Amino acid sequence: MMRAAQVKPQHRWSDSPADTVVLDFDDRHRRRMAMTGTRGLEFLLDLEQAIALRGGDALVLDDGRLVEVVAAPEPLIEIKGRDPQHVVRLAWHLGNRHLPTQITPKALRIRRDHVIAAMLKGLGARIVEIEAPFDPEGGAYEGGGHAPAEAGVHQHAAHDHESHDHGDQHHHHDEHCGHDHHHHHDHSHAHDRK
Protein backbone atom coordinates (compact mmCIF):
# COMPACT_ATOMS: atom_id res chain seq x y z
CA MET A 1 0.00 0.00 0.00
CA MET A 2 1.18 3.52 -0.79
CA ARG A 3 2.44 5.41 2.27
CA ALA A 4 2.36 9.07 3.27
CA ALA A 5 5.23 9.74 5.67
CA GLN A 6 5.64 13.50 5.26
CA VAL A 7 3.44 16.58 5.56
CA LYS A 8 3.71 19.88 3.72
CA PRO A 9 2.06 22.70 5.74
CA GLN A 10 -0.76 24.78 4.26
CA HIS A 11 0.47 27.57 1.96
CA ARG A 12 3.80 25.76 1.41
CA TRP A 13 2.84 23.70 -1.60
CA SER A 14 1.29 24.53 -4.97
CA ASP A 15 1.16 21.33 -7.05
CA SER A 16 -2.25 19.91 -7.94
CA PRO A 17 -3.16 17.20 -5.42
CA ALA A 18 -3.68 13.62 -6.62
CA ASP A 19 -6.59 13.26 -4.19
CA THR A 20 -8.21 14.79 -1.11
CA VAL A 21 -9.01 13.41 2.35
CA VAL A 22 -11.78 15.00 4.41
CA LEU A 23 -10.97 14.56 8.11
CA ASP A 24 -12.58 15.70 11.34
CA PHE A 25 -10.55 17.13 14.23
CA ASP A 26 -9.78 13.73 15.80
CA ASP A 27 -8.67 12.13 12.53
CA ARG A 28 -6.34 15.08 11.89
CA HIS A 29 -4.39 14.03 15.02
CA ARG A 30 -3.12 10.58 14.06
CA ARG A 31 0.27 9.04 13.56
CA ARG A 32 -0.73 5.92 11.62
CA MET A 33 -4.05 5.33 9.89
CA ALA A 34 -5.34 3.81 6.66
CA MET A 35 -7.01 6.49 4.53
CA THR A 36 -9.05 6.63 1.34
CA GLY A 37 -9.26 9.84 -0.67
CA THR A 38 -12.47 11.23 -2.11
CA ARG A 39 -11.38 9.92 -5.55
CA GLY A 40 -10.61 6.44 -4.20
CA LEU A 41 -6.85 6.64 -3.63
CA GLU A 42 -5.97 4.30 -0.76
CA PHE A 43 -2.83 4.89 1.31
CA LEU A 44 -1.39 4.56 4.78
CA LEU A 45 -0.65 7.66 6.83
CA ASP A 46 2.60 6.63 8.50
CA LEU A 47 4.24 9.52 10.36
CA GLU A 48 7.09 9.31 12.86
CA GLN A 49 4.95 11.14 15.41
CA ALA A 50 1.36 12.32 15.54
CA ILE A 51 1.10 15.77 13.99
CA ALA A 52 -1.88 18.12 14.25
CA LEU A 53 -2.87 18.38 10.60
CA ARG A 54 -4.73 21.49 9.46
CA GLY A 55 -7.06 22.00 6.56
CA GLY A 56 -4.91 22.92 3.58
CA ASP A 57 -1.94 20.74 4.54
CA ALA A 58 -0.72 18.14 2.03
CA LEU A 59 0.34 14.56 2.74
CA VAL A 60 3.31 13.50 0.61
CA LEU A 61 3.00 9.99 -0.86
CA ASP A 62 5.99 7.69 -1.51
CA ASP A 63 5.89 8.57 -5.21
CA GLY A 64 5.88 12.32 -4.54
CA ARG A 65 2.19 12.92 -5.25
CA LEU A 66 0.24 15.04 -2.78
CA VAL A 67 -3.04 14.40 -0.98
CA GLU A 68 -4.76 17.54 0.28
CA VAL A 69 -6.21 17.57 3.80
CA VAL A 70 -9.65 19.17 4.11
CA ALA A 71 -11.14 19.85 7.55
CA ALA A 72 -14.58 18.24 7.73
CA PRO A 73 -17.55 20.24 9.03
CA GLU A 74 -18.46 19.22 12.58
CA PRO A 75 -21.25 20.13 15.04
CA LEU A 76 -19.89 23.16 16.91
CA ILE A 77 -21.02 25.89 19.24
CA GLU A 78 -20.15 29.45 18.26
CA ILE A 79 -19.76 31.67 21.33
CA LYS A 80 -20.08 35.46 21.30
CA GLY A 81 -19.65 37.89 24.15
CA ARG A 82 -20.88 41.40 24.90
CA ASP A 83 -17.45 42.96 24.32
CA PRO A 84 -13.79 41.87 23.98
CA GLN A 85 -13.29 41.66 27.76
CA HIS A 86 -16.32 39.38 28.09
CA VAL A 87 -14.96 37.15 25.28
CA VAL A 88 -11.62 36.88 27.11
CA ARG A 89 -13.47 35.88 30.29
CA LEU A 90 -15.43 33.21 28.38
CA ALA A 91 -12.19 31.95 26.79
CA TRP A 92 -10.62 31.67 30.26
CA HIS A 93 -13.48 29.43 31.42
CA LEU A 94 -13.02 27.19 28.36
CA GLY A 95 -9.27 27.00 28.90
CA ASN A 96 -9.80 26.21 32.57
CA ARG A 97 -11.72 23.12 31.42
CA HIS A 98 -9.04 22.16 28.88
CA LEU A 99 -11.47 22.42 25.96
CA PRO A 100 -9.92 22.75 22.50
CA THR A 101 -11.11 26.18 21.34
CA GLN A 102 -11.00 27.85 17.96
CA ILE A 103 -10.61 31.62 18.00
CA THR A 104 -12.14 33.50 15.07
CA PRO A 105 -12.22 37.28 14.56
CA LYS A 106 -15.81 37.46 15.85
CA ALA A 107 -16.33 34.44 18.11
CA LEU A 108 -14.98 31.39 19.91
CA ARG A 109 -15.86 27.89 18.69
CA ILE A 110 -15.92 24.58 20.56
CA ARG A 111 -17.41 21.18 19.90
CA ARG A 112 -21.05 20.90 20.91
CA ASP A 113 -21.50 20.09 24.57
CA HIS A 114 -24.81 20.87 26.28
CA VAL A 115 -23.23 21.14 29.74
CA ILE A 116 -20.64 23.68 28.59
CA ALA A 117 -23.27 25.54 26.53
CA ALA A 118 -25.42 25.93 29.66
CA MET A 119 -22.43 27.20 31.64
CA LEU A 120 -21.59 29.73 28.92
CA LYS A 121 -25.21 30.97 28.75
CA GLY A 122 -25.08 31.38 32.52
CA LEU A 123 -22.03 33.60 32.00
CA GLY A 124 -23.99 35.79 29.57
CA ALA A 125 -22.63 34.37 26.29
CA ARG A 126 -24.65 34.20 23.09
CA ILE A 127 -24.58 30.65 21.74
CA VAL A 128 -25.28 29.51 18.17
CA GLU A 129 -25.08 25.89 17.02
CA ILE A 130 -23.27 25.64 13.68
CA GLU A 131 -21.67 23.07 11.37
CA ALA A 132 -18.15 24.12 10.37
CA PRO A 133 -14.58 22.80 10.19
CA PHE A 134 -12.98 22.77 13.66
CA ASP A 135 -9.45 24.15 13.78
CA PRO A 136 -8.66 24.98 17.42
CA GLU A 137 -5.64 26.79 18.79
CA GLY A 138 -2.55 24.85 19.77
CA GLY A 139 -1.66 23.18 16.50
CA ALA A 140 1.59 21.26 16.23
CA TYR A 141 3.39 23.80 14.12
CA GLU A 142 2.04 27.26 14.83
CA GLY A 143 5.49 28.61 14.03
CA GLY A 144 5.54 26.89 10.65
CA GLY A 145 7.90 23.97 11.24
CA HIS A 146 7.25 20.26 11.51
CA ALA A 147 9.94 19.64 14.10
CA PRO A 148 9.24 16.51 16.15
CA ALA A 149 9.46 18.48 19.40
CA GLU A 150 6.62 20.70 18.21
CA ALA A 151 4.66 17.78 16.78
CA GLY A 152 4.75 15.92 20.06
CA VAL A 153 3.00 18.62 22.06
CA HIS A 154 0.12 19.50 19.74
CA GLN A 155 -2.90 19.68 22.04
CA HIS A 156 -1.21 18.51 25.22
CA ALA A 157 0.25 21.78 26.43
CA ALA A 158 -2.89 22.57 28.41
CA HIS A 159 -3.34 19.14 29.98
CA ASP A 160 -2.15 18.11 33.41
CA HIS A 161 -3.92 14.82 34.05
CA GLU A 162 -2.35 12.82 36.84
CA SER A 163 -1.77 9.62 34.85
CA HIS A 164 -1.20 11.27 31.47
CA ASP A 165 1.70 9.60 29.68
CA HIS A 166 3.30 11.76 27.02
CA GLY A 167 5.67 9.01 25.96
CA ASP A 168 3.16 7.65 23.46
CA GLN A 169 2.01 10.57 21.32
CA HIS A 170 -0.14 8.46 18.98
CA HIS A 171 -2.69 7.34 21.57
CA HIS A 172 -6.35 7.74 20.77
CA HIS A 173 -6.67 11.48 20.95
CA ASP A 174 -10.43 11.71 21.37
CA GLU A 175 -10.19 10.63 24.99
CA HIS A 176 -8.45 13.93 25.79
CA CYS A 177 -9.69 16.43 23.25
CA GLY A 178 -13.09 17.80 23.82
CA HIS A 179 -15.60 15.08 24.56
CA ASP A 180 -16.15 14.92 28.32
CA HIS A 181 -13.76 17.44 29.78
CA HIS A 182 -16.37 18.86 32.15
CA HIS A 183 -16.28 15.65 34.21
CA HIS A 184 -13.94 16.88 36.93
CA HIS A 185 -13.05 20.43 36.02
CA ASP A 186 -16.07 22.24 37.42
CA HIS A 187 -13.98 23.89 40.12
CA SER A 188 -11.44 26.64 40.12
CA HIS A 189 -7.93 25.28 40.35
CA ALA A 190 -4.31 26.05 39.67
CA HIS A 191 -2.05 23.47 38.06
CA ASP A 192 1.33 22.57 39.46
CA ARG A 193 3.48 21.98 36.43
CA LYS A 194 5.89 19.11 36.86
Tab-separated table of C-alpha atoms in Angstrom, residues 79-178:
chain	number	residue	atom	x	y	z
A	79	ILE	CA	-19.758	31.671	21.332
A	80	LYS	CA	-20.075	35.456	21.296
A	81	GLY	CA	-19.655	37.887	24.150
A	82	ARG	CA	-20.884	41.403	24.899
A	83	ASP	CA	-17.451	42.964	24.323
A	84	PRO	CA	-13.793	41.868	23.983
A	85	GLN	CA	-13.288	41.659	27.758
A	86	HIS	CA	-16.320	39.382	28.085
A	87	VAL	CA	-14.963	37.151	25.281
A	88	VAL	CA	-11.622	36.884	27.110
A	89	ARG	CA	-13.466	35.878	30.287
A	90	LEU	CA	-15.429	33.214	28.378
A	91	ALA	CA	-12.187	31.948	26.793
A	92	TRP	CA	-10.623	31.674	30.265
A	93	HIS	CA	-13.481	29.430	31.421
A	94	LEU	CA	-13.024	27.193	28.356
A	95	GLY	CA	-9.267	27.005	28.898
A	96	ASN	CA	-9.801	26.211	32.569
A	97	ARG	CA	-11.723	23.117	31.425
A	98	HIS	CA	-9.040	22.164	28.876
A	99	LEU	CA	-11.468	22.421	25.962
A	100	PRO	CA	-9.919	22.753	22.503
A	101	THR	CA	-11.112	26.178	21.339
A	102	GLN	CA	-10.998	27.848	17.961
A	103	ILE	CA	-10.615	31.623	17.996
A	104	THR	CA	-12.144	33.497	15.067
A	105	PRO	CA	-12.224	37.283	14.564
A	106	LYS	CA	-15.807	37.463	15.855
A	107	ALA	CA	-16.327	34.436	18.111
A	108	LEU	CA	-14.982	31.392	19.911
A	109	ARG	CA	-15.860	27.891	18.693
A	110	ILE	CA	-15.919	24.583	20.555
A	111	ARG	CA	-17.412	21.181	19.895
A	112	ARG	CA	-21.049	20.902	20.906
A	113	ASP	CA	-21.496	20.094	24.572
A	114	HIS	CA	-24.812	20.869	26.279
A	115	VAL	CA	-23.233	21.143	29.744
A	116	ILE	CA	-20.642	23.677	28.588
A	117	ALA	CA	-23.272	25.542	26.535
A	118	ALA	CA	-25.424	25.926	29.665
A	119	MET	CA	-22.430	27.201	31.641
A	120	LEU	CA	-21.595	29.734	28.921
A	121	LYS	CA	-25.207	30.966	28.749
A	122	GLY	CA	-25.080	31.383	32.523
A	123	LEU	CA	-22.030	33.604	32.003
A	124	GLY	CA	-23.994	35.788	29.567
A	125	ALA	CA	-22.633	34.367	26.295
A	126	ARG	CA	-24.651	34.203	23.093
A	127	ILE	CA	-24.579	30.648	21.737
A	128	VAL	CA	-25.276	29.512	18.172
A	129	GLU	CA	-25.077	25.891	17.017
A	130	ILE	CA	-23.269	25.637	13.677
A	131	GLU	CA	-21.673	23.074	11.368
A	132	ALA	CA	-18.148	24.116	10.370
A	133	PRO	CA	-14.576	22.802	10.191
A	134	PHE	CA	-12.985	22.766	13.656
A	135	ASP	CA	-9.447	24.147	13.783
A	136	PRO	CA	-8.664	24.981	17.419
A	137	GLU	CA	-5.639	26.793	18.788
A	138	GLY	CA	-2.554	24.854	19.775
A	139	GLY	CA	-1.655	23.181	16.500
A	140	ALA	CA	1.587	21.262	16.233
A	141	TYR	CA	3.388	23.798	14.116
A	142	GLU	CA	2.038	27.262	14.829
A	143	GLY	CA	5.487	28.606	14.032
A	144	GLY	CA	5.535	26.892	10.652
A	145	GLY	CA	7.903	23.975	11.236
A	146	HIS	CA	7.248	20.264	11.505
A	147	ALA	CA	9.943	19.643	14.100
A	148	PRO	CA	9.238	16.510	16.154
A	149	ALA	CA	9.459	18.475	19.404
A	150	GLU	CA	6.616	20.698	18.215
A	151	ALA	CA	4.665	17.782	16.780
A	152	GLY	CA	4.752	15.922	20.062
A	153	VAL	CA	3.002	18.623	22.060
A	154	HIS	CA	0.119	19.505	19.737
A	155	GLN	CA	-2.904	19.676	22.041
A	156	HIS	CA	-1.210	18.512	25.216
A	157	ALA	CA	0.255	21.779	26.428
A	158	ALA	CA	-2.891	22.569	28.410
A	159	HIS	CA	-3.343	19.138	29.981
A	160	ASP	CA	-2.150	18.110	33.407
A	161	HIS	CA	-3.915	14.823	34.048
A	162	GLU	CA	-2.346	12.818	36.837
A	163	SER	CA	-1.771	9.624	34.846
A	164	HIS	CA	-1.196	11.275	31.465
A	165	ASP	CA	1.703	9.598	29.684
A	166	HIS	CA	3.296	11.759	27.018
A	167	GLY	CA	5.674	9.014	25.964
A	168	ASP	CA	3.157	7.650	23.457
A	169	GLN	CA	2.008	10.570	21.320
A	170	HIS	CA	-0.140	8.460	18.980
A	171	HIS	CA	-2.687	7.339	21.574
A	172	HIS	CA	-6.353	7.738	20.769
A	173	HIS	CA	-6.665	11.479	20.949
A	174	ASP	CA	-10.434	11.715	21.366
A	175	GLU	CA	-10.192	10.628	24.993
A	176	HIS	CA	-8.454	13.932	25.785
A	177	CYS	CA	-9.691	16.427	23.250
A	178	GLY	CA	-13.088	17.797	23.816
